[in-house]
PDB file of C-alpha atoms in Angstrom:
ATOM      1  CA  UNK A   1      -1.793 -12.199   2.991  1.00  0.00           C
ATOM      2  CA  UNK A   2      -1.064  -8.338   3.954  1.00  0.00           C
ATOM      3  CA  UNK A   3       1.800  -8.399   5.856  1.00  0.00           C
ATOM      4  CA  UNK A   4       4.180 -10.422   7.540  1.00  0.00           C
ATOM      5  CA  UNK A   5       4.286  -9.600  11.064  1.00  0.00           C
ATOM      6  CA  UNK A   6       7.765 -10.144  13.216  1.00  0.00           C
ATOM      7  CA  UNK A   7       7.745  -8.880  16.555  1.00  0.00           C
ATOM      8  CA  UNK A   8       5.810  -5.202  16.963  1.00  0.00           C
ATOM      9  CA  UNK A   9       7.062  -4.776  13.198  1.00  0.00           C
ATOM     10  CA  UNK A  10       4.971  -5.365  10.290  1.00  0.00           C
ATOM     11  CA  UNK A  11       6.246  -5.913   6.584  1.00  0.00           C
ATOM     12  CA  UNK A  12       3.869  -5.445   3.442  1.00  0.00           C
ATOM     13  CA  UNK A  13       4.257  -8.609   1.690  1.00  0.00           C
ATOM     14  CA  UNK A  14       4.144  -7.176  -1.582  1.00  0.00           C
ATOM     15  CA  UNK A  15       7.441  -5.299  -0.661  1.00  0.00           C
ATOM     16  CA  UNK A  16       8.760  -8.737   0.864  1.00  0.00           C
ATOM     17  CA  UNK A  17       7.856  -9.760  -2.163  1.00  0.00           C
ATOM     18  CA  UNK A  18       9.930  -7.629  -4.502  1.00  0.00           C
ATOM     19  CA  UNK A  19      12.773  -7.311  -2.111  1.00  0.00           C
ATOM     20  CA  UNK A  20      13.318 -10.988  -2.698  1.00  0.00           C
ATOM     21  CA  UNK A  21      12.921 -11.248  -6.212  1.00  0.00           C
ATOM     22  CA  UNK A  22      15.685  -8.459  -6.421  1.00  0.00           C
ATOM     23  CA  UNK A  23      18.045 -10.354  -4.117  1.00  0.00           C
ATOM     24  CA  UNK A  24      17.504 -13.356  -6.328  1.00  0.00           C
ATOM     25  CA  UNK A  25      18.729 -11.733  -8.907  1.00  0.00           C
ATOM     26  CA  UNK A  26      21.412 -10.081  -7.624  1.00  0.00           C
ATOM     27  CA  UNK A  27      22.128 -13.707  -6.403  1.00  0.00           C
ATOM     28  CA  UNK A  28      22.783 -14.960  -9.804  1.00  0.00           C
ATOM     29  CA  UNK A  29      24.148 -12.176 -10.912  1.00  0.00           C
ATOM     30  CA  UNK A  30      26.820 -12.039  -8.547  1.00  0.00           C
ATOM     31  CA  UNK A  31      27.266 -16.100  -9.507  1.00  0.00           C
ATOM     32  CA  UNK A  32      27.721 -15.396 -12.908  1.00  0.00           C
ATOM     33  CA  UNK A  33      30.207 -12.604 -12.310  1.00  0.00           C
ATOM     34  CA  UNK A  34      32.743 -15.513 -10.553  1.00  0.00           C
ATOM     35  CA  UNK A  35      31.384 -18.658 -12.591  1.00  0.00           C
ATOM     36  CA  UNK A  36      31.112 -16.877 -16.310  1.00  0.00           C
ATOM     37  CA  UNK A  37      33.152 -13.907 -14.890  1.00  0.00           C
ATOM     38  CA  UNK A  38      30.957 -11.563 -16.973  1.00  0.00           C
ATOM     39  CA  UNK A  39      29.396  -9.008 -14.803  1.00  0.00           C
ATOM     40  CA  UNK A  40      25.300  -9.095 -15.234  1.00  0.00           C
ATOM     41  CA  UNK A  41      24.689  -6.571 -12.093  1.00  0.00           C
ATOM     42  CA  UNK A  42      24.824  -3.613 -13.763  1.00  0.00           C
ATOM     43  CA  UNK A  43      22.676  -4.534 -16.505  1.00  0.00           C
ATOM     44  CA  UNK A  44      20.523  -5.683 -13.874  1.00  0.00           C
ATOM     45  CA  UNK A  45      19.874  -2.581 -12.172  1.00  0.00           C
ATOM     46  CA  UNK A  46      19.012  -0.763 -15.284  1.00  0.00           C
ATOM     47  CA  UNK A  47      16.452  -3.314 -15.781  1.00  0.00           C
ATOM     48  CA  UNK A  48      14.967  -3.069 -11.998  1.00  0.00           C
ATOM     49  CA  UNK A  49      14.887   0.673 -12.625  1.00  0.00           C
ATOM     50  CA  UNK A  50      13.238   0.791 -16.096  1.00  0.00           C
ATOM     51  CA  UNK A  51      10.632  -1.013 -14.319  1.00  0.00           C
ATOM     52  CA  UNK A  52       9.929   0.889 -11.771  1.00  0.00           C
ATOM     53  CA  UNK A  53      10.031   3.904 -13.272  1.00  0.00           C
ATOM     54  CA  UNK A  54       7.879   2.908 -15.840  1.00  0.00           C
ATOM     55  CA  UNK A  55       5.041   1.293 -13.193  1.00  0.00           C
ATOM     56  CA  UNK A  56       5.270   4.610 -11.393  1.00  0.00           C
ATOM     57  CA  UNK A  57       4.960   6.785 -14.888  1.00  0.00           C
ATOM     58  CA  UNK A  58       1.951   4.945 -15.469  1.00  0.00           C
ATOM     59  CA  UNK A  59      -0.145   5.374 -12.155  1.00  0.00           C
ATOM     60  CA  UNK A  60       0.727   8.792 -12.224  1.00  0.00           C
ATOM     61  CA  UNK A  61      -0.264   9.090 -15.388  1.00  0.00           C
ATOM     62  CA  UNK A  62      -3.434   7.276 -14.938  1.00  0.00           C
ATOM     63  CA  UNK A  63      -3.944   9.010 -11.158  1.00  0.00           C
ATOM     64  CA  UNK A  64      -2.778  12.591 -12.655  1.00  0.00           C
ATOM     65  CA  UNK A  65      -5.783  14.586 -11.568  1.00  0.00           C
ATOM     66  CA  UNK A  66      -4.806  13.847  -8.032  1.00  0.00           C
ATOM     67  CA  UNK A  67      -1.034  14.541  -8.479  1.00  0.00           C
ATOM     68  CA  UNK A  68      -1.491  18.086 -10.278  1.00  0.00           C
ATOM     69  CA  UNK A  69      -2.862  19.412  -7.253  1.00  0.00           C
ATOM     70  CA  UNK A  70       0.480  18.543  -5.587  1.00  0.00           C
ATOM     71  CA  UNK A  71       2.728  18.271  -8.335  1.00  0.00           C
ATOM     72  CA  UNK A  72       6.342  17.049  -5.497  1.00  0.00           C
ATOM     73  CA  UNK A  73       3.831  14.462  -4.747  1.00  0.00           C
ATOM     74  CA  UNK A  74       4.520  12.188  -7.704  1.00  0.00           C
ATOM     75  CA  UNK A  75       8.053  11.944  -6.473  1.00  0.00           C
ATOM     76  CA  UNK A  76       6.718  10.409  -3.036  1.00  0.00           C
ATOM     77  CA  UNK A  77       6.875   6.652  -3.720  1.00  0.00           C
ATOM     78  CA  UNK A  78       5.632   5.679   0.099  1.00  0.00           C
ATOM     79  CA  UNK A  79       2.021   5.816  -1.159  1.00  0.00           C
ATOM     80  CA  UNK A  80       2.720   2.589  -3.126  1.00  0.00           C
ATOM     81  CA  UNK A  81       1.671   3.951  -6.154  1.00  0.00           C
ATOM     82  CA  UNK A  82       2.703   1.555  -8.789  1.00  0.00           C
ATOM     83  CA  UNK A  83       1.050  -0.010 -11.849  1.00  0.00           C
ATOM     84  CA  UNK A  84       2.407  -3.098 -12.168  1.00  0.00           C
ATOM     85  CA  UNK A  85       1.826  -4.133 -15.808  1.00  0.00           C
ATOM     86  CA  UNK A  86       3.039  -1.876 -16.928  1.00  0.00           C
ATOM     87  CA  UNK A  87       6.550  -1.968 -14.889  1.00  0.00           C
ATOM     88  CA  UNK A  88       6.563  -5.939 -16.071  1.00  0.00           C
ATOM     89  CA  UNK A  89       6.312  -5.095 -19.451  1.00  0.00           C
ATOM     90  CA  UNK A  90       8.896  -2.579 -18.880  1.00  0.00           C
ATOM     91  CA  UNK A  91      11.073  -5.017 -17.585  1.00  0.00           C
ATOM     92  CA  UNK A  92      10.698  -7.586 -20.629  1.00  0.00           C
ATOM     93  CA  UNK A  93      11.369  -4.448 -22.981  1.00  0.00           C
ATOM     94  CA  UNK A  94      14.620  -3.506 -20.660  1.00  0.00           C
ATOM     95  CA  UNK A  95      16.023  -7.074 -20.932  1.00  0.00           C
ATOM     96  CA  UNK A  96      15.465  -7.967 -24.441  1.00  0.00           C
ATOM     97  CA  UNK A  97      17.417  -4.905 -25.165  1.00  0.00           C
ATOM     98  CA  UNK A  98      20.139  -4.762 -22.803  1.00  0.00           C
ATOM     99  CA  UNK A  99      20.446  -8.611 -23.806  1.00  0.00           C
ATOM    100  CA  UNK A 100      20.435  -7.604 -27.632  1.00  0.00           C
ATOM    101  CA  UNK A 101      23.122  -4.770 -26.306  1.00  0.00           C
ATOM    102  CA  UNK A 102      25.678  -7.111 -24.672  1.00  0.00           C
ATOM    103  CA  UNK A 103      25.718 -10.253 -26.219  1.00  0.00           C
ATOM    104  CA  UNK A 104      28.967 -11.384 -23.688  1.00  0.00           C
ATOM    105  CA  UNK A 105      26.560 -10.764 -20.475  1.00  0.00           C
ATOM    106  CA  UNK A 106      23.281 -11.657 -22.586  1.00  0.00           C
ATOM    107  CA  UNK A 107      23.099 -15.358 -20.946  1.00  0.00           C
ATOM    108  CA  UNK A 108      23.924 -13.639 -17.237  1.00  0.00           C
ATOM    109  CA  UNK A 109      21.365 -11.164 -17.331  1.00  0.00           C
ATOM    110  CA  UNK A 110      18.848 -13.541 -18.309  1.00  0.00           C
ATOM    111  CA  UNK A 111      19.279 -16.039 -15.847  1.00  0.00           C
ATOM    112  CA  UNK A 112      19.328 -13.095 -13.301  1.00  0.00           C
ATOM    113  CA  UNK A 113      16.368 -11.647 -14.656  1.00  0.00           C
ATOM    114  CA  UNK A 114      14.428 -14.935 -14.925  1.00  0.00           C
ATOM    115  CA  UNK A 115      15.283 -15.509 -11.382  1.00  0.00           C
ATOM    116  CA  UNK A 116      13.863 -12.464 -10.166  1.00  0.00           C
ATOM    117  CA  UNK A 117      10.791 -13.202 -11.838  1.00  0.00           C
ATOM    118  CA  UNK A 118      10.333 -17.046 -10.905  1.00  0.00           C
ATOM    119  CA  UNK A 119      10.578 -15.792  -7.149  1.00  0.00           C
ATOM    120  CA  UNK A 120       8.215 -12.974  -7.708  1.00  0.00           C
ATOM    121  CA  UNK A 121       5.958 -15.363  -9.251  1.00  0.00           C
ATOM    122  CA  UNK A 122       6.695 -17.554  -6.577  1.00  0.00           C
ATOM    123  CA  UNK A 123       5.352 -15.226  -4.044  1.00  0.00           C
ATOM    124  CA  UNK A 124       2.574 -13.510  -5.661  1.00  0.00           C
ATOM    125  CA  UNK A 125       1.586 -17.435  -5.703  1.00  0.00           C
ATOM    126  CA  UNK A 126       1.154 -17.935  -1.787  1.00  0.00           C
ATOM    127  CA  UNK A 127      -1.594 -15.441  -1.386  1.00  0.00           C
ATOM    128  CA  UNK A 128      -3.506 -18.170  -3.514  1.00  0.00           C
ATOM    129  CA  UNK A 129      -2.395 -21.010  -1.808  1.00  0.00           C
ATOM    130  CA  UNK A 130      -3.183 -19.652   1.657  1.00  0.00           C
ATOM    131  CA  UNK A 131      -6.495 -17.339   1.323  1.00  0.00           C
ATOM    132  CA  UNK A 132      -6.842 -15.747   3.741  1.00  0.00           C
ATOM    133  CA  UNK A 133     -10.447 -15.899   5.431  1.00  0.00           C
ATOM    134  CA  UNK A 134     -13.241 -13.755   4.203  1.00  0.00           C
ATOM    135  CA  UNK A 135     -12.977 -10.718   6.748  1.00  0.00           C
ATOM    136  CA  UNK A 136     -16.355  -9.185   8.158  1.00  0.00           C
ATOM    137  CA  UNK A 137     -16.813  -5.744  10.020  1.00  0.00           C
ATOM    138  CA  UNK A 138     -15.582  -6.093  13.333  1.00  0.00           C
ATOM    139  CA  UNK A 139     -18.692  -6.638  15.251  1.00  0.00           C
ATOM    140  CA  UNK A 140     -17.130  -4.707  17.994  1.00  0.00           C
ATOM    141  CA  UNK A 141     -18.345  -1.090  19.826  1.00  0.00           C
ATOM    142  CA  UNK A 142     -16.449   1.522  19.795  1.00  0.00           C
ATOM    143  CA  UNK A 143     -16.652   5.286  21.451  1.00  0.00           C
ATOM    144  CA  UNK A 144     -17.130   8.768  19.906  1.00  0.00           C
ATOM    145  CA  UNK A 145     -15.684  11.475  20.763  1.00  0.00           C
ATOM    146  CA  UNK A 146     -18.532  12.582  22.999  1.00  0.00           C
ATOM    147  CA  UNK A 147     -18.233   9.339  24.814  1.00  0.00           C
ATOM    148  CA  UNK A 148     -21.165   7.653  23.083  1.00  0.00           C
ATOM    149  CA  UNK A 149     -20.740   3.993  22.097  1.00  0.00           C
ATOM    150  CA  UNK A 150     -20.824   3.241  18.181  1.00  0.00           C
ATOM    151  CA  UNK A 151     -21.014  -0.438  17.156  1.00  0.00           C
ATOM    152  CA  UNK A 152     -18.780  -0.854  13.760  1.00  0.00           C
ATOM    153  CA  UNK A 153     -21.862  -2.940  12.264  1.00  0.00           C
ATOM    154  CA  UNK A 154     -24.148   0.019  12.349  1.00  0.00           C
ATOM    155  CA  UNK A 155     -22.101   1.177   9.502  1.00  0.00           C
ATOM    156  CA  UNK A 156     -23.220  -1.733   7.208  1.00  0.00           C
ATOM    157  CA  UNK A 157     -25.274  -1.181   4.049  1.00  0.00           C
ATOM    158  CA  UNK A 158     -22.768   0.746   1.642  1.00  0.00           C
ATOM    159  CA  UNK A 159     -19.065   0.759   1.097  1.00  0.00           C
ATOM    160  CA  UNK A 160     -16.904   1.105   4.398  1.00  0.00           C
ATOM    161  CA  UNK A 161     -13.155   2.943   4.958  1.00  0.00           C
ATOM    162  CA  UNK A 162     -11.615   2.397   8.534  1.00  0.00           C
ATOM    163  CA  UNK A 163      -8.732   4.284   9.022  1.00  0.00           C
ATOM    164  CA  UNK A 164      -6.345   3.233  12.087  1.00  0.00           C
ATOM    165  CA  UNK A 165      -4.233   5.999  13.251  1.00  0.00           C
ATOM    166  CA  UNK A 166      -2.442   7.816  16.209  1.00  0.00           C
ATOM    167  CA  UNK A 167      -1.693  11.365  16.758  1.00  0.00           C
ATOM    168  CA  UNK A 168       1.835  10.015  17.141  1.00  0.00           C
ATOM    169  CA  UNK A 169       2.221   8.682  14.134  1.00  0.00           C
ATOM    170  CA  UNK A 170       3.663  11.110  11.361  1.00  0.00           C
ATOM    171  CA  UNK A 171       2.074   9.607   8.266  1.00  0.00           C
ATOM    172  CA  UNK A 172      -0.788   9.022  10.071  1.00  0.00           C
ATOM    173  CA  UNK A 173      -1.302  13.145  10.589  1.00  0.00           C
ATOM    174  CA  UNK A 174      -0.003  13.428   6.826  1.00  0.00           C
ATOM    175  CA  UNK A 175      -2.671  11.527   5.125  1.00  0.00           C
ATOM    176  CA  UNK A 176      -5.867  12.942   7.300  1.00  0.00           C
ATOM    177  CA  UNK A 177      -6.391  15.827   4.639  1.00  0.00           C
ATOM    178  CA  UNK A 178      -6.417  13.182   2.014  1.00  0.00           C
ATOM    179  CA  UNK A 179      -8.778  10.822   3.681  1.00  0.00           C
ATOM    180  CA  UNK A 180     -11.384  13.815   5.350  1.00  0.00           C
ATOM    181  CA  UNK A 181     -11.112  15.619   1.474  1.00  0.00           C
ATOM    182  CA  UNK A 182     -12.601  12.164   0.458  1.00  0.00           C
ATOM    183  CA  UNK A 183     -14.919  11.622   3.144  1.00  0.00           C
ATOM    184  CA  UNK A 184     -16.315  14.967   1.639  1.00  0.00           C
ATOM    185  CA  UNK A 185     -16.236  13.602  -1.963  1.00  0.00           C
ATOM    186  CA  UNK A 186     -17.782  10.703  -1.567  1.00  0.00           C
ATOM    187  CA  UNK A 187     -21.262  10.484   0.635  1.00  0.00           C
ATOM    188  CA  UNK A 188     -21.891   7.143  -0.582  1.00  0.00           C
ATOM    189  CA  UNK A 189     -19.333   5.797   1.304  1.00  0.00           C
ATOM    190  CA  UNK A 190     -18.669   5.404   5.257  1.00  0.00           C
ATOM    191  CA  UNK A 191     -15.752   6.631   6.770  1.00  0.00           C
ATOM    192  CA  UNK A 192     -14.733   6.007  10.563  1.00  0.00           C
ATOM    193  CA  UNK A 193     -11.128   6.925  11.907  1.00  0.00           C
ATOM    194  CA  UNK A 194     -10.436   4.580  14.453  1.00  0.00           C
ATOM    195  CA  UNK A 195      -7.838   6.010  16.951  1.00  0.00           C
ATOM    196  CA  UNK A 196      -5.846   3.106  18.553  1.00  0.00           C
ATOM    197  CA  UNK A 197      -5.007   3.033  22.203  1.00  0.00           C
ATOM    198  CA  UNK A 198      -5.237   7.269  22.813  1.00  0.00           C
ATOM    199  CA  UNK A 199      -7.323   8.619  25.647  1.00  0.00           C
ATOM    200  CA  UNK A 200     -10.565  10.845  24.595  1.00  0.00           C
ATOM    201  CA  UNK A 201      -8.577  13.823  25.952  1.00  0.00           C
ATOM    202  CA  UNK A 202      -5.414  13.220  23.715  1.00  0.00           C
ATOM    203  CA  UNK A 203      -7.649  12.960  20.584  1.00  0.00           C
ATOM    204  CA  UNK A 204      -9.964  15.991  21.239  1.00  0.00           C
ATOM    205  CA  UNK A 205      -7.069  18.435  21.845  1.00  0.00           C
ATOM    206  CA  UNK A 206      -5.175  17.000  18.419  1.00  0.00           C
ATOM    207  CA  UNK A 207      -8.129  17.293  16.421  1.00  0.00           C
ATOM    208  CA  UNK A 208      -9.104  20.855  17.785  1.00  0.00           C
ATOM    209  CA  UNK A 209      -5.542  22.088  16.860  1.00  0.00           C
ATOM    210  CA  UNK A 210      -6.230  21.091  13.162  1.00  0.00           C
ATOM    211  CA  UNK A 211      -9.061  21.357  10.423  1.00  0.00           C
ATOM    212  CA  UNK A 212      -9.537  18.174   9.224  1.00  0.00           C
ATOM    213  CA  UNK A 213     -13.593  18.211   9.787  1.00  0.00           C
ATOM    214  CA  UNK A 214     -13.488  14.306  10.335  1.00  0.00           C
ATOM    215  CA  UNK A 215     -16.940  12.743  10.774  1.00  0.00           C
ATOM    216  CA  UNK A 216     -16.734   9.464  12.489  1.00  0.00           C
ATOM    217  CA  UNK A 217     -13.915   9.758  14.765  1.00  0.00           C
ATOM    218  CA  UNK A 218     -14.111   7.055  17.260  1.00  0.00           C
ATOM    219  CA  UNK A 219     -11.801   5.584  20.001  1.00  0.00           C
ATOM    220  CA  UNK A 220     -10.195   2.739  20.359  1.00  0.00           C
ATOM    221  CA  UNK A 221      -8.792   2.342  23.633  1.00  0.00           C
ATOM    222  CA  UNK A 222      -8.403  -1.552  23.790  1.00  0.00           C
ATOM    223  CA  UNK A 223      -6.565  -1.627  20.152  1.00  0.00           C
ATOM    224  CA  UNK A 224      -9.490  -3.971  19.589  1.00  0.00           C
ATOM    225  CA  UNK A 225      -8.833  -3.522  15.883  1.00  0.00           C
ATOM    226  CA  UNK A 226      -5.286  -3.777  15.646  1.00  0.00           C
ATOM    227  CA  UNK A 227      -5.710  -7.150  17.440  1.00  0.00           C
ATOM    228  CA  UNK A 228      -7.943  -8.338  15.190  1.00  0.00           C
ATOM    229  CA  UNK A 229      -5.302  -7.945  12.406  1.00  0.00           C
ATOM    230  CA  UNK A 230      -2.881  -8.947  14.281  1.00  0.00           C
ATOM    231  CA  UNK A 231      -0.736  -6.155  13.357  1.00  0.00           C
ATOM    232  CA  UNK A 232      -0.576  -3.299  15.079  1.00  0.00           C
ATOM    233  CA  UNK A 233       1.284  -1.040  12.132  1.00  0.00           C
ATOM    234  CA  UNK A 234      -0.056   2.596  11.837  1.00  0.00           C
ATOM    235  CA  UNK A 235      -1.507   3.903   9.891  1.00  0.00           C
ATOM    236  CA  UNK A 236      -4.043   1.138   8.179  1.00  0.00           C
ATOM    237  CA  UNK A 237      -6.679   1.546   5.616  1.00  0.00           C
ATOM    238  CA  UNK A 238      -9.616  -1.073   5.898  1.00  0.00           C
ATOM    239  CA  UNK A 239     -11.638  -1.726   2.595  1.00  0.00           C
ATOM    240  CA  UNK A 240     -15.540  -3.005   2.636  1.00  0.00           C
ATOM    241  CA  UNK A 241     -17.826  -3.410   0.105  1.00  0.00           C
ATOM    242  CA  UNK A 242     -21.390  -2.391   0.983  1.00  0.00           C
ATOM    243  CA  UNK A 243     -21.808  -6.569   2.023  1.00  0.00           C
ATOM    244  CA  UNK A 244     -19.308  -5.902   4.761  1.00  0.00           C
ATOM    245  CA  UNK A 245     -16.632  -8.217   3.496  1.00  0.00           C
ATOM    246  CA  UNK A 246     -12.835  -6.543   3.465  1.00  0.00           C
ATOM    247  CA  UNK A 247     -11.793  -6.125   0.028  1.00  0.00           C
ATOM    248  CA  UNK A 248      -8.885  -4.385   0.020  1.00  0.00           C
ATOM    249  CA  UNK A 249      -5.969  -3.237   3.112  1.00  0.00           C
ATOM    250  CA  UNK A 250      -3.699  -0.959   2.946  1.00  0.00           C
ATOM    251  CA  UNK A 251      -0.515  -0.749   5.387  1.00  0.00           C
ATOM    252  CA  UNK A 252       0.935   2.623   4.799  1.00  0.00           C
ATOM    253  CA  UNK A 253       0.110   6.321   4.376  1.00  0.00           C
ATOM    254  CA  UNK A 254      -2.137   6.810   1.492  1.00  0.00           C
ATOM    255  CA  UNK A 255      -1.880   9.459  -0.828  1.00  0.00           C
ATOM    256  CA  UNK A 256      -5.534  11.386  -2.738  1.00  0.00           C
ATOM    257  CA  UNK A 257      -4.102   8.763  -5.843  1.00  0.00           C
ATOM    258  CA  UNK A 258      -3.920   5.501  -4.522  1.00  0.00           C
ATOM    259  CA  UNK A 259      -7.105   6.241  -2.275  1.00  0.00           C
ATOM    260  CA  UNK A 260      -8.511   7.308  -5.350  1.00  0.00           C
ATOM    261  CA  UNK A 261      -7.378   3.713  -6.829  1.00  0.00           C
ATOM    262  CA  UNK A 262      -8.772   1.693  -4.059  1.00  0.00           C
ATOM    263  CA  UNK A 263     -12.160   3.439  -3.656  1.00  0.00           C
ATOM    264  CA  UNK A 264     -12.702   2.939  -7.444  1.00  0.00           C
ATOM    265  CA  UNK A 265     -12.225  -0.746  -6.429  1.00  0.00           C
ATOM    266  CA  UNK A 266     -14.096  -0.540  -3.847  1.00  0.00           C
ATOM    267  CA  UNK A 267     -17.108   0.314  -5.891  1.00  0.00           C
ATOM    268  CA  UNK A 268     -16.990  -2.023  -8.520  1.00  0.00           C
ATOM    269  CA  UNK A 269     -17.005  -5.064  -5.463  1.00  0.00           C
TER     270      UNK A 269
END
């Protein structure tokens, strides 16, 4: 599970995820404050940011080729860069201290904290219980620029990135360099920008105004695609292995790190 889709708006549900472990805790934390009247939010926080910080720290870190060349860019949490082992173990570290700290908010803070972390657990469970179904390339055609139709399948026999975008969409225009600097990178792999719902004439004169250099631009007029996911959030980043199966989605702009991260993924499948 990707996303949880409500309406035209869709939701990561990794972010779903974390939002709820952190109202959990926040929960009990805020029921300790009037049961135990001892005050565990504060401690709390310093615990959600230690790790964060440190899950961040650490895919930079590991990513930092691709963040030197825009330094600003590590600060730009939107491309979901996180390593979370590394924020978990954070997070143990954090408590144990705070806890060892404050012996008067020691009990609060851990049942706060080890609420957060059941419902995390909780979630990151329901991907397992509900797989999801093995995801082919579309076997759909699609047009070209020039008008000539290009069936998705045709692509098969190595790895496979399909990016969804508009020229509407802001991060959609912001992550282009990233993905066409790849597409450059890495010949072993297919790359095919699938425009949703634009006419040929809207795509040509966006593309002309910039120097992206895309290969593989095609249109898709029907949002065949986006129905297919059954989201229709822009942009999206479609993984497949060189078998055709989808290994790995991204909702969101993508930065050169964690494109980095999912093509070396991508290659080991």
């Amino acid at each position: 599970m990707e996303a949880v889709t409500i309406g035209p708006l869709a939701f990561p549900f990794g972010l779903l995820a974390l939002f709820g472990a952190l109202l959990a805790g926040l929960g009990v934390a805020k029921w300790a404050a009037r049961a135990r009247r001892v005050d565990a939010e504060s401690l709390l926080w310093l615990v959600v940011l230690a790790g964060l910080v440190a899950a961040r720290l650490t895919f930079v870190f590991l990513y930092q080729d691709q963040y030197l060349a825009a330094p600003w860019s590590m600060l730009d949490i939107r491309d979901g860069g996180f390593f979370g082992p590394a924020g978990l173990l954070a997070i143990a570290v954090a408590t144990a201290w705070l806890a060892w700290r404050n012996k008067e908010r020691r009990a609060s803070l851990l049942y706060a904290v080890g609420a957060g972390v059941t419902v995390w657990m909780a979630a990151a469970m329901v991907p397992l219980a509900m797989p999801a179904p093995r995801m082919q390339v579309p076997q759909i055609t699609l047009v070209d620029t020039s008008g000539r139709n290009i069936r998705l399948e045709d692509f098969a026999g190595k790895p496979l990135v399909i990016n969804l975008w508009a020229s509407w969409c802001p991060p959609c225009r912001r992550e282009m360099p990233v993905l066409g600097a790849a597409q450059l990178r890495h010949p072993e792999v297919s790359f095919v920008f699938a425009n949703q719902g634009e006419s040929q004439e809207t795509v040509r004169n966006y593309l002309a105004g910039e120097s992206f250099g895309l290969d593989n631009v095609l249109l898709d007029s029907g949002r065949q695609l986006t129905s297919i996911l059954g989201s229709g959030a822009l942009p999206t980043t479609l993984f497949f292995n060189a078998q055709g199966v989808l290994v790995d989605q991204r909702m969101g702009e993508l930065s050169a790190a964690t494109l980095a991260q999912r093509l070396e993924s991508l290659q080991l499948r």
